[in-house]
Structures are given as structure tokens and as C-alpha cells.
Coordinates of C-alpha atoms in Angstrom, one line a residue:
M1311 CA -54.2 190.3 -1.8
A1312 CA -55.2 192.5 -4.7
L1313 CA -52.7 192.9 -7.6
S1314 CA -51.2 196.2 -8.4
F1315 CA -51.0 197.0 -12.1
T1316 CA -48.3 199.0 -13.7
E1317 CA -49.3 202.2 -15.5
I1318 CA -49.4 200.4 -18.9
E1319 CA -51.3 197.4 -17.5
Q1320 CA -53.8 199.8 -15.8
D1321 CA -54.3 201.6 -19.1
K1322 CA -55.0 198.2 -20.8
W1323 CA -57.3 197.2 -18.0
N1324 CA -59.4 200.4 -18.5
N1325 CA -60.1 199.2 -22.1
I1326 CA -60.7 195.5 -21.8
K1327 CA -63.8 193.9 -23.1
V1328 CA -65.7 191.3 -20.9
L1329 CA -68.6 189.0 -21.8
I1330 CA -70.9 187.4 -19.1
V1331 CA -72.8 184.3 -20.2
D1332 CA -75.6 183.4 -17.9
D1333 CA -79.2 182.4 -18.7
Q1334 CA -80.4 184.2 -15.6
L1335 CA -80.3 187.9 -16.6
S1336 CA -80.6 189.1 -13.0
C1337 CA -77.5 187.2 -12.0
A1338 CA -75.6 188.5 -15.0
Q1339 CA -76.6 192.1 -14.3
L1340 CA -75.4 191.7 -10.7
V1341 CA -72.0 190.4 -11.9
K1342 CA -71.9 193.3 -14.4
S1343 CA -72.5 195.9 -11.6
V1344 CA -69.7 194.5 -9.6
L1345 CA -67.3 194.5 -12.5
E1346 CA -68.2 198.1 -13.4
K1347 CA -66.9 199.2 -10.0
T1348 CA -63.5 197.9 -11.0
A1349 CA -63.3 200.4 -13.8
I1350 CA -64.2 198.0 -16.6
K1351 CA -66.3 200.0 -19.1
S1352 CA -67.1 197.5 -21.9
I1353 CA -69.2 194.6 -20.5
D1354 CA -71.7 192.6 -22.6
I1355 CA -74.3 190.0 -21.4
A1356 CA -75.4 186.9 -23.3
T1357 CA -78.4 184.9 -21.9
C1358 CA -78.2 182.0 -24.4
Y1359 CA -75.5 180.2 -26.2
Q1360 CA -76.6 181.6 -29.7
Q1361 CA -76.2 185.1 -28.4
A1362 CA -72.8 184.3 -26.9
I1363 CA -71.6 182.9 -30.2
Q1364 CA -72.8 185.9 -32.1
L1365 CA -71.2 188.4 -29.7
C1366 CA -67.9 186.5 -29.7
Q1367 CA -67.9 186.5 -33.5
N1368 CA -68.5 190.3 -33.6
H1369 CA -66.2 191.3 -30.7
R1370 CA -62.7 190.4 -29.4
Y1371 CA -63.2 189.7 -25.7
D1372 CA -60.3 189.7 -23.2
I1373 CA -62.3 187.7 -20.5
V1374 CA -65.4 185.6 -20.7
L1375 CA -67.3 184.5 -17.6
F1376 CA -69.5 181.4 -18.0
D1377 CA -72.3 180.1 -15.8
F1378 CA -71.9 176.3 -15.9
H1379 CA -75.6 175.5 -16.3
L1380 CA -77.1 177.3 -19.2
N1381 CA -80.6 176.9 -20.7
Q1382 CA -81.7 174.5 -23.5
N1383 CA -79.7 171.5 -22.0
I1384 CA -76.4 173.3 -22.6
N1385 CA -73.6 173.8 -20.2
G1386 CA -70.9 176.4 -20.3
G1387 CA -68.2 173.8 -20.9
E1388 CA -69.8 172.8 -24.2
L1389 CA -70.0 176.4 -25.2
L1390 CA -66.4 177.1 -24.4
T1391 CA -65.3 173.9 -26.2
L1392 CA -67.0 175.2 -29.4
L1393 CA -65.7 178.7 -29.1
R1394 CA -62.1 177.4 -28.8
K1395 CA -62.5 174.7 -31.5
K1396 CA -63.8 177.2 -34.0
N1397 CA -61.3 179.9 -32.9
I1398 CA -64.2 182.3 -32.1
I1399 CA -62.3 183.5 -29.0
T1400 CA -58.5 184.0 -28.9
S1401 CA -56.3 181.3 -27.4
N1402 CA -55.3 183.9 -24.7
C1403 CA -58.8 184.8 -23.7
G1404 CA -59.3 184.7 -19.9
V1405 CA -61.9 182.1 -18.8
I1406 CA -63.8 182.2 -15.6
F1407 CA -66.5 179.7 -14.6
F1408 CA -69.1 180.1 -11.8
S1409 CA -71.8 177.9 -10.5
G1410 CA -73.9 177.2 -7.5
D1411 CA -73.8 173.4 -8.3
R1412 CA -70.9 171.8 -6.3
S1413 CA -71.6 168.3 -7.5
P1414 CA -68.7 166.0 -8.5
E1415 CA -69.9 166.2 -12.1
V1416 CA -69.6 170.0 -12.3
I1417 CA -66.2 170.0 -10.5
S1418 CA -64.7 167.2 -12.6
T1419 CA -66.0 168.6 -15.8
T1420 CA -64.7 172.1 -15.0
M1421 CA -61.3 170.7 -14.0
G1422 CA -61.1 168.9 -17.3
I1423 CA -61.9 172.2 -19.2
D1424 CA -59.1 173.9 -17.2
P1425 CA -60.5 177.5 -16.9
D1426 CA -58.4 180.3 -15.4
C1427 CA -60.7 180.5 -12.4
F1428 CA -63.8 178.8 -10.9
L1429 CA -66.1 180.7 -8.5
T1430 CA -69.0 179.2 -6.5
K1431 CA -72.3 181.0 -6.1
P1432 CA -73.3 183.1 -4.3
I1433 CA -70.3 185.0 -5.6
N1434 CA -68.4 187.0 -3.0
V1435 CA -68.0 190.6 -4.4
G1436 CA -64.5 191.0 -3.0
T1437 CA -63.4 187.6 -4.4
L1438 CA -64.8 188.4 -7.8
K1439 CA -63.0 191.7 -8.0
Q1440 CA -59.7 190.1 -7.0
R1441 CA -60.0 187.1 -9.2
I1442 CA -60.8 188.9 -12.4
R1443 CA -57.8 191.2 -11.9
N1444 CA -55.7 188.2 -11.3
V1445 CA -57.0 186.4 -14.4
Y1446 CA -56.3 189.5 -16.6
H1447 CA -52.8 189.8 -15.1
V1448 CA -52.2 186.2 -16.1
C1449 CA -53.5 186.9 -19.6
L1450 CA -51.1 189.8 -20.1
Q1451 CA -48.2 187.7 -18.9
R1452 CA -48.9 184.7 -21.3
K1453 CA -50.0 186.7 -24.3
P1454 CA -46.6 186.7 -26.1
I1455 CA -46.4 183.0 -25.5
Y1456 CA -49.8 182.3 -27.0
D1457 CA -49.1 184.7 -29.9
A1458 CA -46.0 182.6 -30.7
L1459 CA -48.1 179.4 -30.5
D1460 CA -50.7 180.8 -32.8
Q1461 CA -47.9 181.3 -35.3
N1462 CA -46.8 177.7 -34.8
N1463 CA -43.5 178.9 -33.4
T1464 CA -43.2 176.4 -30.5
E1465 CA -39.5 177.0 -29.9
Q1466 CA -40.1 180.7 -29.4
A1467 CA -43.0 179.9 -27.0
I1468 CA -40.6 177.7 -25.0
Q1469 CA -38.0 180.5 -24.8
L1470 CA -40.7 183.0 -23.7
C1471 CA -41.9 180.6 -20.9
R1472 CA -38.3 180.3 -19.7
Q1473 CA -37.8 184.0 -19.8
L1474 CA -40.9 184.8 -17.9
L1475 CA -40.1 182.2 -15.2
R1476 CA -36.6 183.7 -14.8
E1477 CA -37.9 187.2 -14.5
Q1478 CA -40.9 186.5 -12.2
G1479 CA -40.3 183.2 -10.5
H1480 CA -42.9 180.6 -9.6
N1481 CA -45.9 180.6 -11.9
L1482 CA -47.8 177.3 -12.0
H1483 CA -49.7 178.0 -15.2
I1484 CA -46.5 178.9 -17.2
E1485 CA -44.6 176.0 -15.6
I1486 CA -47.3 173.5 -16.8
L1487 CA -47.4 175.1 -20.2
L1488 CA -43.6 174.9 -20.5
L1489 CA -43.6 171.2 -19.5
E1490 CA -46.3 170.4 -22.0
L1491 CA -44.5 172.2 -24.8
L1492 CA -41.2 170.4 -24.0
M1493 CA -43.1 167.0 -24.1
E1494 CA -44.7 168.0 -27.4
Q1495 CA -41.2 168.6 -28.7
K1496 CA -40.0 165.3 -27.2
Q1497 CA -37.4 167.0 -25.1
W1498 CA -37.9 164.5 -22.3
Q1499 CA -34.7 165.1 -20.3
Q1500 CA -35.3 168.9 -20.1
A1501 CA -38.9 168.3 -19.1
E1502 CA -37.9 165.8 -16.4
Q1503 CA -35.3 168.2 -14.9
L1504 CA -37.7 171.1 -14.8
L1505 CA -40.5 168.9 -13.4
T1506 CA -38.2 168.0 -10.4
L1507 CA -37.6 171.7 -9.8
F1508 CA -41.2 172.7 -10.1
K1509 CA -42.4 169.9 -7.8
Q1510 CA -40.2 171.4 -5.0
R1511 CA -42.4 174.5 -5.2
S1512 CA -45.8 172.9 -5.7
Q1513 CA -47.5 169.6 -5.3
H1514 CA -50.3 170.5 -7.6
H1515 CA -52.2 167.6 -9.2
K1516 CA -51.4 168.9 -12.7
L1517 CA -47.7 168.4 -12.1
A1518 CA -48.4 164.9 -10.8
L1519 CA -50.4 164.2 -14.0
I1520 CA -47.5 165.5 -16.2
E1521 CA -45.1 163.3 -14.2
A1522 CA -47.1 160.2 -15.1
Q1523 CA -47.4 161.3 -18.8
L1524 CA -43.6 161.9 -18.9
A1525 CA -42.9 158.4 -17.5
A1526 CA -45.2 156.8 -20.0
K1527 CA -43.7 158.7 -22.9
Q1528 CA -40.2 157.3 -21.9
G1529 CA -41.5 153.7 -21.7
G1530 CA -42.1 153.6 -17.9
I1531 CA -45.6 152.3 -18.3
K1532 CA -45.7 150.5 -14.9
E1533 CA -44.4 153.5 -13.1
A1534 CA -46.9 155.8 -14.9
V1535 CA -49.8 153.5 -14.0
R1536 CA -48.6 153.5 -10.3
Q1537 CA -48.5 157.3 -10.3
L1538 CA -51.9 157.7 -12.0
Q1539 CA -53.5 155.2 -9.5
L1540 CA -52.0 157.3 -6.6
L1541 CA -53.2 160.6 -8.2
I1542 CA -56.8 159.3 -8.6
K1543 CA -56.7 158.2 -5.0
Q1544 CA -55.5 161.6 -3.8
V1545 CA -57.6 163.7 -6.2
P1546 CA -60.5 161.5 -7.2
L1547 CA -62.1 164.3 -9.3
C1548 CA -59.1 164.7 -11.6
V1549 CA -60.8 163.2 -14.5
N1550 CA -57.9 163.6 -17.0
A1551 CA -56.0 161.0 -14.9
Y1552 CA -58.8 158.5 -15.6
D1553 CA -58.3 159.1 -19.4
E1554 CA -54.6 158.6 -19.2
L1555 CA -54.8 155.5 -17.0
A1556 CA -57.5 153.9 -19.3
R1557 CA -55.3 154.6 -22.3
L1558 CA -52.3 152.9 -20.7
Y1559 CA -54.3 149.9 -19.6
Q1560 CA -55.6 149.6 -23.1
Q1561 CA -52.1 150.0 -24.6
N1562 CA -50.9 147.3 -22.2
K1563 CA -53.8 145.0 -23.2
Q1564 CA -55.3 145.1 -19.8
F1565 CA -58.8 145.6 -21.3
E1566 CA -60.9 144.8 -18.2
S1567 CA -59.0 147.4 -16.2
A1568 CA -59.2 149.9 -19.0
L1569 CA -62.9 149.5 -19.3
S1570 CA -63.4 149.8 -15.5
I1571 CA -61.4 153.0 -15.2
A1572 CA -63.0 154.5 -18.3
Q1573 CA -66.4 153.8 -16.8
Q1574 CA -65.4 155.6 -13.7
G1575 CA -64.3 158.6 -15.8
L1576 CA -67.6 158.6 -17.7
M1577 CA -69.6 158.5 -14.4
L1578 CA -67.9 161.6 -13.3
T1579 CA -68.4 163.5 -16.5
P1580 CA -71.3 162.1 -18.5
T1581 CA -71.5 165.2 -20.7
I1582 CA -68.1 164.6 -22.2
P1583 CA -68.6 162.5 -25.4
H1584 CA -65.1 161.2 -25.9
R1585 CA -65.4 159.3 -22.6
A1586 CA -68.7 157.6 -23.6
L1587 CA -67.1 156.7 -26.9
L1588 CA -64.0 155.2 -25.2
V1589 CA -66.3 153.1 -22.9
A1590 CA -68.3 152.0 -26.0
Q1591 CA -65.2 151.0 -28.0
L1592 CA -63.7 149.0 -25.1
A1593 CA -67.0 147.3 -24.4
A1594 CA -67.4 146.4 -28.0
D1595 CA -63.8 145.0 -28.2
M1596 CA -64.7 142.8 -25.2
N1597 CA -68.2 142.0 -26.5
E1598 CA -69.7 143.5 -23.3
I1599 CA -73.0 144.4 -25.0
E1600 CA -74.9 145.8 -22.0
I1601 CA -72.0 148.2 -21.1
F1602 CA -71.8 149.2 -24.8
L1603 CA -75.5 150.0 -24.9
Q1604 CA -75.4 151.9 -21.6
A1605 CA -72.6 154.0 -23.0
G1606 CA -74.8 154.8 -26.0
K1607 CA -77.7 155.8 -23.8
T1608 CA -75.4 158.1 -21.8
L1609 CA -74.0 159.6 -25.0
S1610 CA -77.4 160.2 -26.5
T1611 CA -78.9 161.8 -23.4
H1612 CA -76.0 164.1 -22.9
L1613 CA -75.1 165.0 -26.5
P1614 CA -73.5 168.5 -26.9
I1615 CA -76.1 170.0 -29.1
I1616 CA -74.3 173.2 -30.0
D1617 CA -73.4 173.3 -33.8
N1618 CA -73.4 169.8 -35.5
L1619 CA -70.6 168.3 -33.4
W1620 CA -73.2 166.0 -31.8
L1621 CA -73.7 164.3 -35.2
I1622 CA -70.0 163.4 -35.4
H1623 CA -70.1 161.8 -31.9
F1624 CA -73.2 159.9 -32.8
A1625 CA -71.7 158.7 -36.1
E1626 CA -68.6 157.4 -34.2
Y1627 CA -70.9 155.5 -31.8
T1628 CA -72.9 153.9 -34.6
A1629 CA -69.7 152.9 -36.4
I1630 CA -68.8 150.9 -33.2
F1631 CA -72.4 149.6 -33.2
E1632 CA -71.9 148.3 -36.8
Q1633 CA -68.8 146.5 -35.5
I1634 CA -70.8 144.7 -32.9
Y1635 CA -73.8 144.0 -35.1
T1636 CA -71.8 142.3 -37.8
N1637 CA -70.3 140.0 -35.3
Q1638 CA -73.6 138.7 -34.0
L1639 CA -74.4 135.1 -34.9
S1640 CA -77.9 134.9 -33.5
T1641 CA -80.9 136.5 -35.4
Q1642 CA -82.5 137.2 -32.0
H1643 CA -79.5 139.1 -30.8
S1644 CA -79.3 141.1 -34.1
Y1645 CA -83.0 142.0 -33.8
R1646 CA -82.5 143.1 -30.2
L1647 CA -79.6 145.3 -31.2
Q1648 CA -81.7 146.9 -33.9
N1649 CA -84.3 147.8 -31.4
E1650 CA -81.7 149.1 -29.0
I1651 CA -80.1 151.5 -31.6
K1652 CA -83.6 152.8 -32.4
Q1653 CA -84.2 153.5 -28.8
I1654 CA -80.8 155.3 -28.5
H1655 CA -81.8 157.3 -31.6
Q1656 CA -85.1 158.2 -29.8
F1657 CA -83.2 159.4 -26.7
A1658 CA -81.0 161.6 -28.9
T1659 CA -84.2 163.0 -30.7
Q1660 CA -85.6 164.0 -27.3
R1661 CA -82.4 165.9 -26.5
L1662 CA -82.0 167.7 -29.8
Q1663 CA -83.7 170.9 -30.8
E1664 CA -86.5 170.8 -33.4
T1665 CA -84.2 172.3 -36.1
Q1666 CA -81.6 169.5 -35.6
R1667 CA -83.9 166.4 -35.6
Y1668 CA -84.2 166.1 -39.3
L1669 CA -80.4 165.6 -39.5
L1670 CA -80.6 162.7 -37.0
D1671 CA -83.5 161.2 -39.0
A1672 CA -81.5 161.4 -42.2
F1673 CA -78.4 159.8 -40.5
A1674 CA -80.5 157.1 -38.8
N1675 CA -81.9 156.1 -42.2
V1676 CA -78.4 155.9 -43.7
V1677 CA -77.3 153.7 -40.7
M1678 CA -80.3 151.4 -41.0
A1679 CA -79.6 151.2 -44.7
R1680 CA -76.1 150.0 -44.0
I1681 CA -77.4 147.4 -41.7
N1682 CA -80.0 146.2 -44.3
Y1683 CA -77.3 146.1 -46.9
T1684 CA -75.1 143.9 -44.6
E1685 CA -78.0 141.5 -44.2
Q1686 CA -78.4 141.4 -48.0
Q1687 CA -81.8 143.2 -47.9
I1688 CA -80.7 145.2 -50.9
T1689 CA -84.0 146.7 -52.0
K1690 CA -84.9 147.7 -48.5
A1691 CA -81.4 149.2 -48.0
K1692 CA -81.8 151.3 -51.1
R1693 CA -85.2 152.6 -50.1
R1694 CA -83.9 153.6 -46.6
L1695 CA -80.8 155.2 -48.1
F1696 CA -82.7 157.4 -50.5
Q1697 CA -85.2 158.3 -47.7
G1698 CA -82.2 159.5 -45.7
L1699 CA -80.8 161.5 -48.5
K1700 CA -84.2 162.9 -49.6
P1701 CA -84.0 166.2 -47.5
F1702 CA -80.8 167.1 -49.4
F1703 CA -82.0 166.3 -53.0
G1704 CA -81.1 169.5 -55.0
V1705 CA -79.4 171.1 -51.9
M1706 CA -76.7 168.5 -51.2
H1707 CA -74.4 171.3 -49.9
Q1708 CA -76.7 171.5 -46.9
A1709 CA -76.0 167.8 -46.0
P1710 CA -73.5 167.0 -43.2
S1711 CA -70.3 165.4 -44.5
I1712 CA -71.0 162.4 -42.3
V1713 CA -74.3 161.7 -43.9
M1714 CA -72.9 161.9 -47.4
I1715 CA -69.7 159.9 -46.7
D1716 CA -71.6 157.1 -44.9
A1717 CA -74.0 156.9 -47.9
L1718 CA -71.2 156.8 -50.5
P1719 CA -70.2 153.1 -50.3
M1720 CA -73.8 152.0 -51.0
L1721 CA -74.4 154.6 -53.7
I1722 CA -71.3 153.2 -55.4
S1723 CA -72.5 149.7 -55.1
F1724 CA -75.9 150.7 -56.5
G1725 CA -74.4 152.7 -59.3
E1726 CA -76.1 155.9 -58.4
T1727 CA -73.8 158.1 -60.5
R1728 CA -75.7 161.3 -60.2
L1729 CA -75.8 161.4 -56.4
I1730 CA -72.1 160.2 -56.3
G1731 CA -71.1 163.1 -58.6
E1732 CA -73.1 165.6 -56.6
I1733 CA -71.7 164.4 -53.3
Y1734 CA -68.2 164.4 -54.7
Q1735 CA -68.5 168.0 -55.8
V1736 CA -69.8 169.1 -52.4
L1737 CA -67.0 167.3 -50.5
M1738 CA -64.4 169.0 -52.7
T1739 CA -65.6 172.4 -51.4
R1740 CA -65.3 171.4 -47.7
S1741 CA -62.2 172.9 -46.2
E1742 CA -61.8 170.1 -43.6
L1743 CA -63.5 166.9 -42.6
D1744 CA -63.9 165.4 -39.1
G1745 CA -61.9 162.3 -38.2
H1746 CA -64.8 159.9 -38.7
S1747 CA -65.4 161.2 -42.2
Q1748 CA -61.7 161.2 -43.1
Y1749 CA -61.5 157.5 -42.0
R1750 CA -64.5 156.5 -44.1
L1751 CA -63.2 158.4 -47.1
S1752 CA -59.8 156.8 -46.8
Q1753 CA -61.4 153.4 -46.9
L1754 CA -63.1 154.3 -50.2
K1755 CA -60.0 155.7 -51.8
E1756 CA -58.3 152.4 -51.3
K1757 CA -60.8 150.8 -53.6
Q1758 CA -59.5 152.5 -56.8
L1759 CA -60.9 149.8 -59.2
I1760 CA -64.5 150.4 -57.9
I1761 CA -64.1 154.1 -58.5
E1762 CA -62.8 153.5 -62.1
N1763 CA -65.8 151.3 -62.7
I1764 CA -68.1 154.1 -61.8
R1765 CA -66.5 156.3 -64.4
L1766 CA -67.1 153.6 -67.0
L1767 CA -70.7 153.4 -65.8
V1768 CA -71.3 157.1 -66.4
S1769 CA -70.1 156.6 -70.0
H1770 CA -72.3 153.6 -70.6
L1771 CA -75.4 155.3 -69.2
E1772 CA -74.8 158.3 -71.5
T1773 CA -74.5 156.0 -74.5
A1774 CA -77.7 154.2 -73.6
K1775 CA -79.6 157.5 -73.1
I1776 CA -78.5 158.8 -76.5
N1777 CA -80.1 155.7 -78.2
L1778 CA -83.3 155.7 -76.2
S1779 CA -85.5 157.6 -78.7
D1780 CA -84.0 156.5 -82.0
D1781 CA -83.1 152.9 -81.2
P1782 CA -85.0 151.8 -78.1
K1783 CA -84.2 148.2 -78.7
R1784 CA -80.4 148.9 -78.6
A1785 CA -80.9 151.2 -75.7
G1786 CA -82.8 148.5 -73.8
A1787 CA -80.0 146.0 -74.5
L1788 CA -77.4 148.5 -73.2
Y1789 CA -79.5 149.2 -70.0
K1790 CA -79.9 145.5 -69.5
T1791 CA -76.2 145.0 -69.6
I1792 CA -75.7 147.7 -67.0
L1793 CA -78.4 146.2 -64.8
H1794 CA -76.5 142.9 -64.9
D1795 CA -73.6 144.6 -63.1
Y1796 CA -75.6 147.2 -61.1
P1797 CA -79.1 145.7 -60.5
Q1798 CA -80.2 148.7 -58.3
C1799 CA -79.0 151.5 -60.6
S1800 CA -82.0 153.9 -60.7
E1801 CA -81.0 155.5 -64.0
A1802 CA -80.6 152.2 -65.7
I1803 CA -83.9 151.0 -64.3
L1804 CA -85.7 154.1 -65.6
G1805 CA -83.9 153.8 -69.0
Y1806 CA -84.8 150.2 -69.3
C1807 CA -88.5 150.8 -68.5
D1808 CA -88.6 153.7 -71.0
S1809 CA -87.1 151.5 -73.7
L1810 CA -89.7 148.8 -73.1
I1811 CA -92.5 151.4 -73.3
N1812 CA -91.0 152.8 -76.5
Q1813 CA -90.9 149.3 -77.9
Q1814 CA -94.6 148.9 -76.9
D1815 CA -93.6 145.9 -74.8
Y1816 CA -96.3 146.7 -72.2
Q1817 CA -96.8 143.1 -71.0
N1818 CA -93.1 142.6 -70.1
P1819 CA -93.1 141.4 -66.4
E1820 CA -89.9 143.3 -65.7
L1821 CA -91.7 146.5 -66.6
L1822 CA -94.4 146.0 -64.0
E1823 CA -91.9 144.9 -61.3
Y1824 CA -89.5 147.8 -61.9
T1825 CA -92.4 150.3 -61.9
K1826 CA -93.6 148.8 -58.6
Q1827 CA -90.2 149.5 -57.1
L1828 CA -90.1 153.0 -58.4
T1829 CA -93.4 154.1 -56.9
T1830 CA -92.0 153.9 -53.3
L1831 CA -88.6 155.2 -54.1
P1832 CA -87.8 159.0 -53.7
L1833 CA -85.4 160.1 -56.5
P1834 CA -83.4 163.2 -57.0
S1835 CA -83.7 165.5 -60.1
P1836 CA -83.6 164.8 -63.0
L1837 CA -84.5 161.2 -62.3
A1838 CA -87.7 162.2 -60.4
P1839 CA -89.4 163.9 -63.4
W1840 CA -88.3 160.9 -65.6
K1841 CA -89.9 158.5 -63.2
K1842 CA -93.1 160.5 -63.2
E1843 CA -93.1 160.6 -67.0
I1844 CA -92.6 156.8 -67.2
I1845 CA -95.4 156.1 -64.8
E1846 CA -97.7 158.5 -66.6
K1847 CA -96.9 156.8 -70.0
Q1848 CA -97.6 153.4 -68.6
T1849 CA -100.8 154.2 -66.8
S1850 CA -102.2 156.0 -69.8
I1851 CA -101.7 152.9 -72.0
Q1852 CA -102.6 150.1 -69.5
P1853 CA -105.5 150.9 -67.2
M1854 CA -105.0 147.8 -65.1
V1855 CA -101.6 149.2 -64.1
I1856 CA -103.3 152.2 -62.6
N1857 CA -105.1 150.1 -60.0
H1858 CA -101.9 148.1 -59.2
L1859 CA -99.8 151.3 -58.8
A1860 CA -102.5 153.0 -56.7
T1861 CA -102.6 150.0 -54.3
N1862 CA -98.8 150.1 -53.9
I1863 CA -98.7 153.8 -53.3
Q1864 CA -101.4 153.5 -50.6
K1865 CA -99.4 150.8 -48.9
A1866 CA -96.2 152.9 -49.1

């Protein structure tokens, strides 16, 4: 039955803004023509996710309609997640999904996203007209509540929910929102009383899920598990129930059951990264290598490639990979794992767009550097690390936080003060960091002594550099001392080589060895020009070095 608007609501309806996101222009135009017959005047169309993001940044839409399957390996759920995460659409924006795909994956994924409405293609004209009016009516009802939540006034939002339910009676969306807010405020008794009342009016699966969550919050783990098992049996596509049940099994140390149920959730929604990561972590904890690797392949072939969120998910997976890798006792197993992570990188490369692949290459080099470092292959680790950071030399502000922070422990160990300083300055300008980066950074902050030693190193390098021209012998001794503590410090290596050349100690074997290392190592400015100058000095004095360096450069 079509809703009747009040005069004020009708006036607002005549001025709403609607966006249709569909990669098939003809379908979007058909939906637009139907909506125009309902007196909606402002309707925009986006045929790709980039256009949708831009339009949402420039306009405040009241309702957005998403086709589930968009082009460029993107689905509407990924786009909605980004728009919500970055506050590009309002919290109260009405969301309608439509799709001709009725597979369990689409249904489960959409249920997890929780839109206001889902329509199947071909779309019935009468149904579309009715549903969009219904959705807008819901948006008008809940707007004061969401405005209060946007101002972090949860208590007011709770009172507004209660008021609306008293005035208008049963409203499943508001009932669920009220229960969630009460649980967030740990008002368990009130939530339990209201849940009993609401369940008399509806047996909706969302209420059953909240009932299980409420039981778990109050310590009734066994009862919560029983309720979730029953819910999954009755509504097998309610994927959030799988998440809750896996978490409770994990909390109760029933790891095999947790892994099994997490795998079922992942099978239903392979495009949702947090489920692949949960399976990966559980598999790693149980040393189930094959399941762990399969989770990585699922993640890499379904990465959400909008924005750079994909890199965060990939970094979280590789952190778990490092956990498994360091526990391997067999060289053969370690070698196999290296090949597997490279293959997973390759799967991700195939999914990513051309403009994103260099970020994965950079991150992959940093990851492999960390592995080499763990295996005490220090020179190789440094070369890979610098190869990973090379695209950002001079433009470090363009580097993802994850790449910089995962590189920092090795840079500190190597004594690369210039890169450390540059990364630190950039990170200070970042308004917020993802959870993975925050965790890595907190680990570094705990090592206060190491950070203090880097400050001393900066001072020692400055002192040595001052003496380089006037007293190369003293400078050489200072650089030698630094290299005793930081054998891989690029600035100390350059300074020591320069001091030897200034002392005309051309036959020193360390000079040739260090120069050999430098030829294959990319360096940031101002170290790169210094390296070039040293090599030019040496080659102009000692012709045989030219052939040696040329051979090394060709091999590199």
C-alpha cells in the first residue's frame, strides 16, 4: 500500500536529491524515468564508482540506489562501505540496492550491508515507486535520531527512539536501533525487557541476532552459541551470525569450531576482507597452513580496490604471514611459503588497477625485506627495502602510512636517519592511522632507548661530516665508529669512502667493497648525488675500478 505524505513531507519529497549508480546506462535511465513520474525532480546518474564518489562529494543526496555489480571488479557494497567510512554520504541517507543476481553471495553480502531496501531485476515499476517512498519516509522519521548520533549524543538518540515508538508504534528499524544503542550503553536490563516486547511483534532474524549478542554480553556464552546455531539453521544467509558465532567459539578457545564457522561465513561472502582475515588468523594460530594460504588467495582475488583500503587488508594478511613464517623450522617449508606469498601478490596484482600496482610492488618489497632481515640476510634486506621506498624518494608524503611504518624498524636498525626523519615528519601530518599502522607504531614507541640512540647517531654523523674536508683521517675514524654500531648506515658508508679517497687510500679493500654495495643500492637525496660523486672520484683515479663497477652494474 502506498504511503500518504503529510503536506510538509510532500514538500520535502518534491525537493529530494537522488543518485542512481549503475554501470549500465540504459538501466539507470529506465530507473530515472520511473522516479521522475513520482515527482522527483533532481536525479543524477553515475556509471562508475569514480563518478559516484565525485557526485557524492559535490552533492548531498537523500537516497542512493546501487546496482550490486558495477564495472572494474567493483560491487555496490564496496562503494557504499567507502562512502560511509569517509562520511561522503550522510548517516541518514537512504540506501536501495538492486540486482538481477540472486546468488547466496549477493544476498548474504547485501544482508550484511543492511540497506533500507533490496530490489531484484527486472524491477517492477509499481514496486520501485512504492519502495522509494517508503524508504524516504523512514529517512524522515529517523533523521532527528541520526542527527543526535552525529553529535555523539547517544542518550538523546535513545530518547528520540523511544518517543517515535510511543507515537507511531511498531517500527522494526527503530526498534533494532534502540536495542543496539542500549547495548552500546551497557543498559542490559532495559534492552532485555524491550527485546521481549519487540519479539512479540516480530520474529525477524535481526532481533534473534541481538538476543544472542545480549546473552553473550551478560556472560551467557553457551546460550548465545545455542541461539546463533539455531539462527544459522533457520536463516543460513544471515552472515553476521557466523561472525558472532566464530568470535564466541574463539573466545571460548574452541578454535576448530571457530575456524569451521568462519570458513562458512567466508564462503558466503568472499568479497568481505575481514572474514578472510579472520580465517587467516585462526588458521595461523592452529598452524593450518593450507587454510591460511587459501584465505590469502580469496582475499587477494576479491580485494576491495576502491581507495587504498585494499592495502590495509593486504598488510594485515602479510603480518599474519610473518607470524607463520617465523615459526617454520624447515628451510623447505620457508622456501615454499615465500613462493606462496609471491603468488598471492601476483593474484592481487591482477585484480588491481594499473595506477595501484606500484603501491603493491613497493609494499611487497618491504615485506620481503622484513623476511630477509629475519633470516639475517641483512644486505639483501636493505637492498629490497630501499627498492620498495624508491618510488617515494623526495615525495614521501605520497607513500601509504603502512609502507612507511612497516619500513621503520629496519630503517632504525640500519641507522638511515634521513629517511627516518622524512617519514616521521610525514606521519606527523597524517590526521589518523589505520589499526595495523597504529599497532606497528605502538611497538616502536615501546623501544624508547633505540629512538634515543638514533638521535645520538644524527649528532655523530653531523660531527663526522664537518671534519670530512679538513681532517679526513679524523672523519674516517668517526665514521668507522658509527659503522661498528650501524654497519648498514648508508650515510656512514658514504662518509667513510669519501674519507678514504680524501686520504688517497685507494687500495683499501673496504673502499672497493663498500663501493660495490653502493652501485646496486638506490638512495634518496642528498645521499644519491654524494654516491655518484664518490664513484666518479674513484673511477677517475683508478681505471681498474671502472671495469669492476661496470661489471657489477650490468649484473644488477
